[in-house]
Amino acid sequence: MPSRRGVLAVGGAVGAGAVLAACGGSDSDDSGKVGSGKGAGSGAWSFKDDRGTTAKKDSVPRNIVAFTGVAAALHDYGVEVTGVFGPTKTKSGKPDVQAGDLDISKVEIIGNEWGQFNIEKYAALQPDVLVSTMFDDKGTLWYVPDESKDKIAKLAPSVGISVYDRKLTQPLQRLLDLAQSLGADVRSTKVTSAKKRFETAAERLREAAKSRPEIKVLVGSASQEIFYVSGTALSADLEYFKSLGVNFIEPPASAKKASGGWFENLSWENVDKYGADIIMMDDRTSAIQPSALDSSKPTWKKLPAVRAHQVIPRSAEPIYSYDKCAPILDDLAEAIEKAKKVRS
């Protein structure tokens, strides 16, 4: 598993940037689907998560506390949370990119940065369930501090949705299943239209990649000292894009070894190691953004893709709703469609 700094820099998911199975929910009786009698409208509630653990309550949870990105996805399905943890509010007081369409003034923020989780605030909310994503195969709940996880676990059941080593479509389906179990109308026009947009965007990206196989894409994330180059393995978004045919630059396994297979660390002097026609850059607030690199890193400005203005954002930790993921596919497809081959 990559270091905390590395995961934050590259994408919680770049690779942590970001993460192979077919889409679809569990067939278990504890899958949390309304139709199974375990979800909304059936009295008792249960949901079998991606750890194989079944969270149970006597009724459908109302006081939900979730990692910010999960809360944003549930919001898109009409399920509101009481509290959030993870990047929610920027230093200027505006919603973090991972907050999506959440009204952050209406949720209790029990932790806004890595390592922050106010147990007293959490307990005061009388939580029915805690929900987060997972970036490993050990069942580690994202942004739940390891040193206090046991205390937190005693206060409410938890649900872990894996975004590790699987395609984007799988956590998308799992979050939809969870939302349905919590009372969402997944057959509403809003939800079905968003899913259709996602499917249309996926086909557009497939066609763009097929028609422009010569366009090579590099996935990066920037810190003051290091430029991280992500491989596609382990990241839900990149694994999916690759399956649609996108031609990614892949650092060798030996170069990714120190990060647990997620990414390669480059010094800014060696940032031109790989030639790329398009660069996708981590859009999270934990990473330095391209506009700041233009004025602070001379080697950045020399990259052919930068000079050609072929740099696009990458949602290293996507909000796993169809509404938020469809534009990600469209933006990458458009970039490939319009890109000039600029690498030597």
Short mmCIF file of C-alpha atoms in Angstrom, two decimals:
data_model
loop_
_atom_site.label_atom_id
_atom_site.label_comp_id
_atom_site.label_asym_id
_atom_site.label_seq_id
_atom_site.Cartn_x
_atom_site.Cartn_y
_atom_site.Cartn_z
CA MET A 1 0.00 0.00 0.00
CA PRO A 2 1.40 3.44 -0.84
CA SER A 3 2.40 5.86 1.88
CA ARG A 4 -0.20 8.26 3.24
CA ARG A 5 1.48 11.20 1.48
CA GLY A 6 1.71 9.26 -1.74
CA VAL A 7 -1.88 8.12 -1.76
CA LEU A 8 -3.09 11.62 -1.02
CA ALA A 9 -0.87 13.06 -3.71
CA VAL A 10 -1.74 10.67 -6.40
CA GLY A 11 -5.15 9.89 -5.91
CA GLY A 12 -6.35 8.12 -2.97
CA ALA A 13 -6.74 6.39 -5.99
CA VAL A 14 -4.11 7.29 -8.46
CA GLY A 15 -3.15 4.93 -8.00
CA ALA A 16 -4.57 6.69 -5.75
CA GLY A 17 -5.48 8.56 -8.90
CA ALA A 18 -7.30 6.48 -9.36
CA VAL A 19 -9.72 1.73 -9.71
CA LEU A 20 -11.64 -5.77 -12.27
CA ALA A 21 -14.84 -6.98 -12.23
CA ALA A 22 -18.11 -6.75 -14.07
CA CYS A 23 -20.62 -4.24 -12.83
CA GLY A 24 -23.56 -5.39 -10.79
CA GLY A 25 -24.62 -5.73 -7.20
CA SER A 26 -24.36 -8.69 -4.93
CA ASP A 27 -26.85 -11.49 -5.35
CA SER A 28 -26.80 -12.18 -1.62
CA ASP A 29 -29.99 -11.87 0.40
CA ASP A 30 -28.10 -9.24 2.41
CA SER A 31 -27.25 -7.10 -0.61
CA GLY A 32 -29.35 -4.23 0.71
CA LYS A 33 -31.64 -4.05 -2.30
CA VAL A 34 -35.21 -3.03 -1.64
CA GLY A 35 -36.44 -5.99 -3.62
CA SER A 36 -34.71 -8.42 -1.27
CA GLY A 37 -36.81 -7.26 1.66
CA LYS A 38 -33.73 -5.93 3.41
CA GLY A 39 -33.98 -2.28 2.45
CA ALA A 40 -36.24 0.73 2.63
CA GLY A 41 -39.88 0.09 3.36
CA SER A 42 -39.35 -3.37 4.85
CA GLY A 43 -38.69 -2.58 8.51
CA ALA A 44 -35.31 -4.04 9.36
CA TRP A 45 -32.37 -2.95 7.20
CA SER A 46 -29.18 -4.73 6.25
CA PHE A 47 -26.45 -4.28 3.66
CA LYS A 48 -23.61 -6.65 2.85
CA ASP A 49 -20.54 -4.57 2.02
CA ASP A 50 -17.37 -5.29 0.08
CA ARG A 51 -15.60 -6.68 3.15
CA GLY A 52 -18.26 -9.38 3.31
CA THR A 53 -19.60 -7.72 6.47
CA THR A 54 -23.33 -7.18 6.88
CA ALA A 55 -24.40 -3.95 8.56
CA LYS A 56 -27.79 -4.25 10.27
CA LYS A 57 -30.31 -1.91 11.88
CA ASP A 58 -33.87 -2.32 13.10
CA SER A 59 -34.95 0.29 10.56
CA VAL A 60 -33.51 2.10 7.57
CA PRO A 61 -30.64 4.36 8.74
CA ARG A 62 -31.46 8.06 8.94
CA ASN A 63 -28.39 9.46 10.68
CA ILE A 64 -25.80 8.55 8.09
CA VAL A 65 -22.18 9.65 8.42
CA ALA A 66 -20.03 9.18 5.34
CA PHE A 67 -16.75 10.01 3.67
CA THR A 68 -17.36 13.22 1.74
CA GLY A 69 -17.20 11.68 -1.73
CA VAL A 70 -19.61 8.92 -0.71
CA ALA A 71 -21.96 11.49 0.80
CA ALA A 72 -21.86 13.42 -2.48
CA ALA A 73 -22.78 10.27 -4.43
CA LEU A 74 -25.65 9.44 -2.08
CA HIS A 75 -26.86 13.05 -2.41
CA ASP A 76 -27.10 12.57 -6.18
CA TYR A 77 -29.49 9.70 -5.49
CA GLY A 78 -31.58 11.72 -3.04
CA VAL A 79 -30.12 10.25 0.15
CA GLU A 80 -28.87 12.91 2.58
CA VAL A 81 -26.28 12.38 5.29
CA THR A 82 -26.00 13.96 8.72
CA GLY A 83 -22.21 14.14 8.97
CA VAL A 84 -19.15 13.88 6.76
CA PHE A 85 -15.43 13.30 7.08
CA GLY A 86 -12.72 13.89 4.51
CA PRO A 87 -12.02 16.92 2.26
CA THR A 88 -15.24 18.94 2.47
CA LYS A 89 -14.41 22.64 2.82
CA THR A 90 -11.50 24.53 1.27
CA LYS A 91 -9.48 27.14 3.14
CA SER A 92 -11.62 29.80 1.49
CA GLY A 93 -14.76 28.17 2.89
CA LYS A 94 -16.02 26.87 -0.44
CA PRO A 95 -17.03 23.24 -1.06
CA ASP A 96 -14.11 20.97 -1.86
CA VAL A 97 -14.15 19.33 -5.28
CA GLN A 98 -14.95 16.03 -3.56
CA ALA A 99 -18.11 17.49 -2.01
CA GLY A 100 -19.91 17.59 -5.35
CA ASP A 101 -23.37 19.14 -4.98
CA LEU A 102 -23.53 18.71 -1.21
CA ASP A 103 -24.74 21.73 0.75
CA ILE A 104 -21.82 21.69 3.17
CA SER A 105 -23.59 24.17 5.45
CA LYS A 106 -26.15 21.49 6.28
CA VAL A 107 -23.82 18.67 7.33
CA GLU A 108 -21.66 18.26 10.42
CA ILE A 109 -18.01 18.13 9.38
CA ILE A 110 -16.28 15.81 11.83
CA GLY A 111 -12.96 15.88 10.00
CA ASN A 112 -11.79 17.89 7.01
CA GLU A 113 -8.25 16.58 6.58
CA TRP A 114 -6.33 13.34 6.75
CA GLY A 115 -6.08 12.16 10.36
CA GLN A 116 -8.99 14.32 11.54
CA PHE A 117 -12.01 12.53 12.94
CA ASN A 118 -13.74 14.09 15.95
CA ILE A 119 -15.15 11.12 17.83
CA GLU A 120 -17.12 13.35 20.23
CA LYS A 121 -18.91 15.06 17.34
CA TYR A 122 -19.49 11.69 15.71
CA ALA A 123 -21.02 10.22 18.86
CA ALA A 124 -23.21 13.29 19.36
CA LEU A 125 -24.79 12.67 15.95
CA GLN A 126 -26.05 9.30 17.21
CA PRO A 127 -25.03 7.69 13.91
CA ASP A 128 -26.99 4.80 12.50
CA VAL A 129 -24.26 3.85 10.03
CA LEU A 130 -20.87 5.00 8.78
CA VAL A 131 -19.96 4.62 5.10
CA SER A 132 -16.61 5.00 3.37
CA THR A 133 -14.63 3.72 0.44
CA MET A 134 -11.67 1.31 0.65
CA PHE A 135 -8.36 1.54 -1.21
CA ASP A 136 -6.90 -1.79 -0.17
CA ASP A 137 -7.94 -5.41 0.21
CA LYS A 138 -7.62 -5.32 4.00
CA GLY A 139 -10.94 -3.62 4.72
CA THR A 140 -9.41 -0.28 5.69
CA LEU A 141 -12.07 2.43 5.68
CA TRP A 142 -10.77 5.52 3.88
CA TYR A 143 -10.12 8.54 6.14
CA VAL A 144 -11.04 6.63 9.30
CA PRO A 145 -7.90 7.04 11.47
CA ASP A 146 -6.28 3.73 12.28
CA GLU A 147 -5.50 4.77 15.85
CA SER A 148 -9.17 5.41 16.67
CA LYS A 149 -10.94 2.96 14.35
CA ASP A 150 -11.90 0.60 17.18
CA LYS A 151 -13.59 3.36 19.18
CA ILE A 152 -15.38 4.56 16.06
CA ALA A 153 -16.54 1.04 15.19
CA LYS A 154 -18.28 0.66 18.56
CA LEU A 155 -20.59 3.60 17.91
CA ALA A 156 -22.35 2.36 14.77
CA PRO A 157 -22.16 -0.35 12.10
CA SER A 158 -20.11 0.53 9.04
CA VAL A 159 -20.24 -0.08 5.30
CA GLY A 160 -17.13 -0.26 3.13
CA ILE A 161 -17.36 0.15 -0.65
CA SER A 162 -14.21 -1.03 -2.41
CA VAL A 163 -12.67 1.11 -5.14
CA TYR A 164 -9.51 -0.99 -5.20
CA ASP A 165 -8.40 -3.13 -8.15
CA ARG A 166 -11.70 -3.04 -10.01
CA LYS A 167 -13.28 -1.05 -12.81
CA LEU A 168 -15.27 2.13 -12.22
CA THR A 169 -18.55 0.41 -13.05
CA GLN A 170 -18.40 -1.82 -9.99
CA PRO A 171 -18.29 0.84 -7.22
CA LEU A 172 -20.82 2.82 -9.26
CA GLN A 173 -23.23 -0.10 -9.02
CA ARG A 174 -22.46 -0.74 -5.37
CA LEU A 175 -23.17 2.88 -4.40
CA LEU A 176 -26.42 2.66 -6.36
CA ASP A 177 -27.33 -0.52 -4.48
CA LEU A 178 -26.53 1.15 -1.16
CA ALA A 179 -28.58 4.24 -2.06
CA GLN A 180 -31.52 2.02 -2.99
CA SER A 181 -31.32 0.22 0.33
CA LEU A 182 -31.41 3.62 2.05
CA GLY A 183 -34.59 4.62 0.26
CA ALA A 184 -33.47 6.09 -3.06
CA ASP A 185 -35.78 5.76 -6.05
CA VAL A 186 -33.27 4.27 -8.47
CA ARG A 187 -35.91 4.03 -11.20
CA SER A 188 -36.54 7.77 -11.21
CA THR A 189 -36.04 9.70 -14.42
CA LYS A 190 -33.11 11.56 -12.85
CA VAL A 191 -31.24 8.36 -12.05
CA THR A 192 -32.02 6.45 -15.23
CA SER A 193 -31.16 9.47 -17.37
CA ALA A 194 -27.82 9.87 -15.60
CA LYS A 195 -27.02 6.21 -16.16
CA LYS A 196 -27.90 6.54 -19.84
CA ARG A 197 -25.59 9.56 -20.12
CA PHE A 198 -22.82 7.51 -18.56
CA GLU A 199 -23.33 4.65 -20.99
CA THR A 200 -23.38 7.05 -23.95
CA ALA A 201 -20.23 8.76 -22.71
CA ALA A 202 -18.50 5.40 -22.28
CA GLU A 203 -19.26 4.51 -25.89
CA ARG A 204 -17.99 7.90 -27.02
CA LEU A 205 -14.72 7.33 -25.16
CA ARG A 206 -14.40 3.86 -26.67
CA GLU A 207 -14.84 5.28 -30.16
CA ALA A 208 -12.43 8.15 -29.51
CA ALA A 209 -9.74 5.78 -28.27
CA LYS A 210 -10.30 3.46 -31.23
CA SER A 211 -10.06 6.27 -33.76
CA ARG A 212 -7.01 7.91 -32.15
CA PRO A 213 -4.76 5.03 -30.97
CA GLU A 214 -1.67 7.17 -31.52
CA ILE A 215 -2.62 9.57 -28.70
CA LYS A 216 -0.79 8.68 -25.48
CA VAL A 217 -2.13 9.82 -22.12
CA LEU A 218 -0.07 10.36 -18.96
CA VAL A 219 -1.73 10.53 -15.56
CA GLY A 220 0.03 12.73 -13.04
CA SER A 221 -0.19 14.42 -9.69
CA ALA A 222 2.04 17.15 -8.34
CA SER A 223 3.59 17.91 -4.99
CA GLN A 224 6.32 20.41 -4.24
CA GLU A 225 9.11 17.85 -4.50
CA ILE A 226 7.66 15.01 -6.56
CA PHE A 227 5.73 14.47 -9.78
CA TYR A 228 3.76 11.22 -9.50
CA VAL A 229 3.08 9.21 -12.65
CA SER A 230 0.22 6.76 -12.14
CA GLY A 231 -0.12 3.37 -13.70
CA THR A 232 -3.58 2.10 -14.49
CA ALA A 233 -3.44 -0.92 -12.19
CA LEU A 234 -5.50 -0.71 -8.99
CA SER A 235 -7.33 2.55 -9.90
CA ALA A 236 -11.04 2.20 -10.67
CA ASP A 237 -11.21 5.04 -13.18
CA LEU A 238 -8.00 4.25 -15.04
CA GLU A 239 -8.70 0.52 -15.22
CA TYR A 240 -12.04 1.33 -16.80
CA PHE A 241 -10.64 3.88 -19.25
CA LYS A 242 -7.96 1.37 -20.25
CA SER A 243 -10.62 -1.29 -20.85
CA LEU A 244 -12.28 1.16 -23.25
CA GLY A 245 -9.05 1.39 -25.22
CA VAL A 246 -7.36 4.55 -23.94
CA ASN A 247 -3.60 4.42 -24.62
CA PHE A 248 -1.97 5.17 -21.27
CA ILE A 249 1.70 5.55 -20.42
CA GLU A 250 2.49 2.76 -17.97
CA PRO A 251 5.47 3.09 -15.61
CA PRO A 252 7.26 -0.26 -15.22
CA ALA A 253 6.42 -2.39 -12.20
CA SER A 254 9.91 -1.89 -10.81
CA ALA A 255 9.38 1.89 -10.78
CA LYS A 256 6.05 1.52 -8.95
CA LYS A 257 7.32 -0.96 -6.36
CA ALA A 258 7.88 1.62 -3.61
CA SER A 259 4.24 2.73 -3.82
CA GLY A 260 2.75 -0.74 -3.72
CA GLY A 261 2.14 -0.74 -7.47
CA TRP A 262 0.24 2.54 -7.75
CA PHE A 263 2.66 5.09 -9.20
CA GLU A 264 6.22 6.15 -9.97
CA ASN A 265 7.92 9.06 -8.24
CA LEU A 266 9.81 11.49 -10.49
CA SER A 267 11.86 14.50 -9.51
CA TRP A 268 10.93 17.70 -11.29
CA GLU A 269 14.25 17.50 -13.13
CA ASN A 270 13.09 14.21 -14.66
CA VAL A 271 9.47 15.17 -15.29
CA ASP A 272 10.01 14.71 -19.04
CA LYS A 273 10.88 11.03 -18.69
CA TYR A 274 7.78 9.99 -20.60
CA GLY A 275 6.45 11.57 -23.77
CA ALA A 276 2.73 12.28 -23.67
CA ASP A 277 0.17 13.93 -25.91
CA ILE A 278 -2.35 14.49 -23.11
CA ILE A 279 -1.70 14.88 -19.39
CA MET A 280 -4.45 14.22 -16.86
CA MET A 281 -3.71 16.00 -13.57
CA ASP A 282 -5.09 15.18 -10.12
CA ASP A 283 -7.74 17.82 -9.36
CA ARG A 284 -7.88 17.32 -5.59
CA THR A 285 -6.95 20.13 -3.25
CA SER A 286 -4.14 18.00 -1.83
CA ALA A 287 -2.31 18.26 -5.17
CA ILE A 288 -0.66 21.30 -6.76
CA GLN A 289 -2.75 22.39 -9.73
CA PRO A 290 -1.39 23.10 -13.25
CA SER A 291 -1.96 26.85 -12.96
CA ALA A 292 0.42 26.96 -10.02
CA LEU A 293 2.96 24.75 -11.77
CA ASP A 294 3.13 27.20 -14.68
CA SER A 295 4.74 29.77 -12.40
CA SER A 296 6.72 27.53 -10.05
CA LYS A 297 8.14 24.61 -12.06
CA PRO A 298 10.09 25.58 -15.22
CA THR A 299 10.41 21.96 -16.35
CA TRP A 300 6.63 21.59 -16.35
CA LYS A 301 6.23 24.34 -18.93
CA LYS A 302 8.61 22.55 -21.29
CA LEU A 303 6.45 19.45 -21.62
CA PRO A 304 4.94 19.18 -25.14
CA ALA A 305 1.42 18.49 -23.83
CA VAL A 306 1.63 21.55 -21.56
CA ARG A 307 2.84 23.78 -24.39
CA ALA A 308 0.00 22.48 -26.57
CA HIS A 309 -2.56 23.15 -23.81
CA GLN A 310 -3.48 19.47 -23.74
CA VAL A 311 -3.74 19.15 -19.97
CA ILE A 312 -7.07 18.14 -18.43
CA PRO A 313 -8.23 17.49 -14.85
CA ARG A 314 -8.40 14.01 -13.47
CA SER A 315 -10.86 13.14 -10.71
CA ALA A 316 -8.48 10.94 -8.77
CA GLU A 317 -11.26 10.14 -6.31
CA PRO A 318 -14.42 10.25 -8.42
CA ILE A 319 -17.81 10.82 -6.89
CA TYR A 320 -19.31 7.42 -7.63
CA SER A 321 -22.64 8.45 -9.08
CA TYR A 322 -23.56 8.19 -12.75
CA ASP A 323 -24.33 11.91 -12.78
CA LYS A 324 -20.78 12.82 -11.76
CA CYS A 325 -18.92 10.14 -13.72
CA ALA A 326 -20.54 10.72 -17.12
CA PRO A 327 -18.84 14.12 -17.61
CA ILE A 328 -15.47 12.59 -16.71
CA LEU A 329 -15.80 10.18 -19.64
CA ASP A 330 -17.01 12.92 -21.97
CA ASP A 331 -14.12 15.22 -21.06
CA LEU A 332 -11.50 12.55 -21.71
CA ALA A 333 -13.19 11.56 -24.98
CA GLU A 334 -13.22 15.17 -26.14
CA ALA A 335 -9.57 15.63 -25.23
CA ILE A 336 -8.59 12.57 -27.27
CA GLU A 337 -10.80 13.57 -30.19
CA LYS A 338 -9.21 17.03 -30.38
CA ALA A 339 -5.64 16.22 -29.37
CA LYS A 340 -2.64 16.76 -31.59
CA LYS A 341 0.20 14.29 -31.42
CA VAL A 342 2.91 16.42 -29.82
CA ARG A 343 5.34 13.95 -28.24
CA SER A 344 8.60 13.31 -30.03
#
